[in-house]
Amino acid sequence: SGGTGTSLAPDLSESTVRIPGQVFYMLQYGVFSTPERAEQAKGELLQSGIAAGGDLDEENRVYAGISPDREQAKLLSNQLKAEGVELYVREIALPDIESAAFAGEEQTLTDYFTISGQLVSELSTLSASMLGKQEAGAVASESMTTITNLHQQWIQLMKSLSAGLGPETGAVLPAMEQSMNSSITALSEYNKNQSKGHLWEIQTGMMNYVMGQKKLLDGL
């Protein structure tokens, strides 16, 4: 090989990719004594027509909403309180990573976390703010264009990301893809009929996606 020192075999050595952390504010519904009880609580939320997400870690926490903005999370929590659902705003920090084990191009990792972060922020902010309005119309076309473009980039980056991760770390990706794609579908459904249920579906998708991202970061 032309002396460039690059090998085609995956090399899971530590690369020097730095991944900036991200903070989200989640609406915690409760911490339950057993996984069964947590599932039951998620069912209660879904029955009330609200989002429901869990934590992939051992704790049986159940969440009902997410936003990258603390004030917005508080507004949504106050609104649900008025409807009889008591929630507590909890900060979830995705860690800042100094170096990550990745076999692909370092740029892939950097781009993935940048685009993924922007897409999650757009979708969670948009759905939370629309839920906070009495009469929310369709999503503004420029917001839709931004989200569609980010989603297209994200689809490509997910493929490259998957190729560069070990099987163990990559195991969380299919569920993350499903969460993101269901959120994008819910957004276009919302635009057809403005039913708030679709906005809650986006919230659920984003909570599950962020929890997946947290697990992904733990494995890097």
Tab-separated table of C-alpha atoms in Angstrom:
chain	number	residue	atom	x	y	z
A	1	SER	CA	0.000	0.000	0.000
A	2	GLY	CA	1.296	3.464	-0.852
A	3	GLY	CA	2.835	4.051	2.546
A	4	THR	CA	-0.154	6.061	3.799
A	5	GLY	CA	-0.447	3.829	6.836
A	6	THR	CA	-4.197	3.396	6.470
A	7	SER	CA	-5.490	-0.132	6.735
A	8	LEU	CA	-8.863	-1.269	5.419
A	9	ALA	CA	-9.382	-3.648	8.320
A	10	PRO	CA	-11.547	-2.109	11.043
A	11	ASP	CA	-9.266	-0.840	13.734
A	12	LEU	CA	-11.096	-0.150	16.976
A	13	SER	CA	-8.309	1.922	18.425
A	14	GLU	CA	-9.195	5.055	20.342
A	15	SER	CA	-9.628	7.912	17.935
A	16	THR	CA	-9.284	11.493	19.117
A	17	VAL	CA	-12.848	12.442	18.276
A	18	ARG	CA	-14.281	14.854	20.786
A	19	ILE	CA	-18.059	14.682	21.187
A	20	PRO	CA	-19.662	17.711	22.852
A	21	GLY	CA	-22.198	16.955	25.554
A	22	GLN	CA	-25.881	17.843	25.303
A	23	VAL	CA	-28.469	18.589	27.965
A	24	PHE	CA	-32.177	17.761	27.860
A	25	TYR	CA	-34.950	18.431	30.337
A	26	MET	CA	-37.267	15.495	30.809
A	27	LEU	CA	-40.621	15.443	32.532
A	28	GLN	CA	-40.349	12.680	35.084
A	29	TYR	CA	-43.586	10.922	35.971
A	30	GLY	CA	-42.043	8.719	38.628
A	31	VAL	CA	-39.458	6.161	39.733
A	32	PHE	CA	-41.053	2.776	40.293
A	33	SER	CA	-40.174	-0.214	42.426
A	34	THR	CA	-40.253	-2.785	39.611
A	35	PRO	CA	-40.009	-2.850	35.794
A	36	GLU	CA	-43.612	-4.123	35.731
A	37	ARG	CA	-44.805	-1.127	37.711
A	38	ALA	CA	-42.892	1.187	35.350
A	39	GLU	CA	-44.571	-0.446	32.327
A	40	GLN	CA	-47.942	0.005	34.021
A	41	ALA	CA	-47.162	3.701	34.581
A	42	LYS	CA	-46.244	4.100	30.894
A	43	GLY	CA	-49.600	2.547	30.051
A	44	GLU	CA	-51.369	5.086	32.308
A	45	LEU	CA	-49.648	7.962	30.493
A	46	LEU	CA	-50.450	6.585	27.052
A	47	GLN	CA	-54.070	6.058	28.095
A	48	SER	CA	-54.234	9.734	29.088
A	49	GLY	CA	-53.029	10.555	25.562
A	50	ILE	CA	-49.587	11.668	26.729
A	51	ALA	CA	-46.093	10.492	25.732
A	52	ALA	CA	-44.281	7.795	27.693
A	53	GLY	CA	-40.596	6.945	27.738
A	54	GLY	CA	-38.355	4.965	30.022
A	55	ASP	CA	-34.724	4.860	31.031
A	56	LEU	CA	-32.552	2.109	29.556
A	57	ASP	CA	-30.530	1.990	32.758
A	58	GLU	CA	-31.539	-0.098	35.737
A	59	GLU	CA	-33.705	2.555	37.362
A	60	ASN	CA	-37.393	2.174	36.612
A	61	ARG	CA	-37.930	5.801	35.708
A	62	VAL	CA	-40.811	6.883	33.531
A	63	TYR	CA	-40.861	10.143	31.589
A	64	ALA	CA	-43.698	11.996	29.860
A	65	GLY	CA	-41.914	14.686	27.839
A	66	ILE	CA	-38.628	16.173	26.670
A	67	SER	CA	-37.176	19.519	25.571
A	68	PRO	CA	-33.652	20.948	25.243
A	69	ASP	CA	-35.043	24.104	26.897
A	70	ARG	CA	-35.719	24.151	30.652
A	71	GLU	CA	-38.365	26.892	30.478
A	72	GLN	CA	-40.210	25.079	27.735
A	73	ALA	CA	-40.136	21.835	29.736
A	74	LYS	CA	-41.566	23.725	32.744
A	75	LEU	CA	-44.366	25.181	30.617
A	76	LEU	CA	-45.321	21.760	29.355
A	77	SER	CA	-45.188	20.348	32.867
A	78	ASN	CA	-47.462	23.160	34.187
A	79	GLN	CA	-49.897	22.516	31.398
A	80	LEU	CA	-50.072	18.813	32.244
A	81	LYS	CA	-50.392	19.643	35.933
A	82	ALA	CA	-53.537	21.581	35.034
A	83	GLU	CA	-54.794	18.364	33.438
A	84	GLY	CA	-54.056	16.448	36.638
A	85	VAL	CA	-50.675	14.890	35.778
A	86	GLU	CA	-47.927	15.698	38.285
A	87	LEU	CA	-44.466	15.835	36.712
A	88	TYR	CA	-41.016	16.843	37.807
A	89	VAL	CA	-38.472	18.447	35.430
A	90	ARG	CA	-35.251	16.433	35.487
A	91	GLU	CA	-32.030	17.347	33.714
A	92	ILE	CA	-30.470	14.586	31.613
A	93	ALA	CA	-26.933	15.259	30.452
A	94	LEU	CA	-25.396	13.361	27.568
A	95	PRO	CA	-21.700	13.264	28.457
A	96	ASP	CA	-18.974	15.192	26.755
A	97	ILE	CA	-16.544	12.583	25.340
A	98	GLU	CA	-12.849	13.297	24.906
A	99	SER	CA	-11.945	10.293	22.754
A	100	ALA	CA	-14.087	7.567	21.267
A	101	ALA	CA	-13.420	4.022	20.037
A	102	PHE	CA	-14.540	4.071	16.424
A	103	ALA	CA	-13.317	2.193	13.352
A	104	GLY	CA	-14.701	4.508	10.688
A	105	GLU	CA	-13.772	8.010	9.579
A	106	GLU	CA	-13.501	10.347	12.559
A	107	GLN	CA	-15.530	12.898	10.621
A	108	THR	CA	-18.463	10.450	10.551
A	109	LEU	CA	-18.624	10.416	14.320
A	110	THR	CA	-18.347	14.192	14.621
A	111	ASP	CA	-20.957	14.791	11.914
A	112	TYR	CA	-23.313	12.177	13.309
A	113	PHE	CA	-23.417	13.756	16.771
A	114	THR	CA	-23.758	17.260	15.322
A	115	ILE	CA	-26.633	16.395	12.966
A	116	SER	CA	-28.299	14.049	15.441
A	117	GLY	CA	-28.155	16.756	18.134
A	118	GLN	CA	-29.683	19.359	15.821
A	119	LEU	CA	-32.433	16.999	14.660
A	120	VAL	CA	-33.405	15.974	18.195
A	121	SER	CA	-33.416	19.630	19.302
A	122	GLU	CA	-35.626	20.652	16.374
A	123	LEU	CA	-38.110	17.810	16.848
A	124	SER	CA	-38.345	17.973	20.636
A	125	THR	CA	-38.576	21.790	20.735
A	126	LEU	CA	-41.133	21.901	17.957
A	127	SER	CA	-43.388	19.210	19.425
A	128	ALA	CA	-43.161	20.660	22.963
A	129	SER	CA	-43.971	24.180	21.766
A	130	MET	CA	-46.913	23.021	19.605
A	131	LEU	CA	-48.276	21.061	22.571
A	132	GLY	CA	-48.085	24.256	24.622
A	133	LYS	CA	-50.353	26.164	22.257
A	134	GLN	CA	-54.119	26.079	22.498
A	135	GLU	CA	-54.583	26.283	18.752
A	136	ALA	CA	-51.499	24.938	17.003
A	137	GLY	CA	-51.712	24.967	13.231
A	138	ALA	CA	-49.523	23.059	10.791
A	139	VAL	CA	-45.752	23.301	11.095
A	140	ALA	CA	-44.198	26.241	9.216
A	141	SER	CA	-42.743	25.126	5.894
A	142	GLU	CA	-39.244	26.397	6.701
A	143	SER	CA	-39.198	24.279	9.874
A	144	MET	CA	-40.283	21.292	7.809
A	145	THR	CA	-37.517	21.945	5.266
A	146	THR	CA	-34.886	22.187	8.025
A	147	ILE	CA	-36.069	18.939	9.627
A	148	THR	CA	-36.319	17.089	6.297
A	149	ASN	CA	-32.786	18.126	5.321
A	150	LEU	CA	-31.352	17.130	8.704
A	151	HIS	CA	-33.193	13.807	8.521
A	152	GLN	CA	-31.746	13.043	5.060
A	153	GLN	CA	-28.217	13.719	6.359
A	154	TRP	CA	-28.945	11.691	9.478
A	155	ILE	CA	-30.028	8.631	7.433
A	156	GLN	CA	-26.686	8.623	5.587
A	157	LEU	CA	-24.670	9.199	8.769
A	158	MET	CA	-26.495	6.378	10.571
A	159	LYS	CA	-25.289	3.971	7.852
A	160	SER	CA	-21.654	5.111	8.186
A	161	LEU	CA	-21.921	5.087	11.973
A	162	SER	CA	-23.258	1.557	12.015
A	163	ALA	CA	-20.380	0.385	9.796
A	164	GLY	CA	-17.759	1.810	12.176
A	165	LEU	CA	-19.134	0.558	15.483
A	166	GLY	CA	-18.493	-2.785	17.118
A	167	PRO	CA	-21.551	-5.112	17.297
A	168	GLU	CA	-22.049	-4.486	21.012
A	169	THR	CA	-22.055	-0.697	20.809
A	170	GLY	CA	-24.066	-0.767	17.580
A	171	ALA	CA	-26.792	-2.976	19.083
A	172	VAL	CA	-28.734	0.087	20.211
A	173	LEU	CA	-28.912	1.635	16.703
A	174	PRO	CA	-31.968	-0.192	15.231
A	175	ALA	CA	-34.199	0.984	18.099
A	176	MET	CA	-32.832	4.520	17.709
A	177	GLU	CA	-33.588	4.457	13.975
A	178	GLN	CA	-37.100	3.283	14.707
A	179	SER	CA	-37.639	6.070	17.282
A	180	MET	CA	-36.388	8.739	14.885
A	181	ASN	CA	-38.320	7.453	11.882
A	182	SER	CA	-41.554	7.126	13.853
A	183	SER	CA	-41.115	10.737	15.009
A	184	ILE	CA	-40.628	11.945	11.427
A	185	THR	CA	-43.722	9.978	10.324
A	186	ALA	CA	-45.738	11.410	13.229
A	187	LEU	CA	-44.691	14.913	12.157
A	188	SER	CA	-46.017	14.485	8.628
A	189	GLU	CA	-49.224	12.909	10.032
A	190	TYR	CA	-49.614	15.895	12.355
A	191	ASN	CA	-49.370	18.236	9.372
A	192	LYS	CA	-52.278	16.415	7.724
A	193	ASN	CA	-54.744	16.627	10.608
A	194	GLN	CA	-53.195	18.691	13.461
A	195	SER	CA	-54.037	15.993	15.996
A	196	LYS	CA	-51.987	16.545	19.175
A	197	GLY	CA	-51.624	12.788	19.597
A	198	HIS	CA	-49.009	12.902	16.829
A	199	LEU	CA	-47.027	15.548	18.727
A	200	TRP	CA	-46.988	13.255	21.757
A	201	GLU	CA	-45.718	10.459	19.489
A	202	ILE	CA	-42.804	12.732	18.517
A	203	GLN	CA	-42.137	13.355	22.211
A	204	THR	CA	-42.101	9.598	22.900
A	205	GLY	CA	-39.779	8.991	19.942
A	206	MET	CA	-37.386	11.713	21.091
A	207	MET	CA	-37.276	10.447	24.684
A	208	ASN	CA	-36.479	6.940	23.490
A	209	TYR	CA	-33.922	8.246	20.992
A	210	VAL	CA	-32.081	10.307	23.629
A	211	MET	CA	-32.008	7.308	25.978
A	212	GLY	CA	-30.541	5.248	23.140
A	213	GLN	CA	-27.964	7.959	22.457
A	214	LYS	CA	-27.025	7.904	26.150
A	215	LYS	CA	-26.420	4.160	25.922
A	216	LEU	CA	-24.482	4.596	22.674
A	217	LEU	CA	-22.209	7.203	24.313
A	218	ASP	CA	-21.635	4.879	27.279
A	219	GLY	CA	-20.300	2.272	24.844
A	220	LEU	CA	-17.900	4.578	22.996
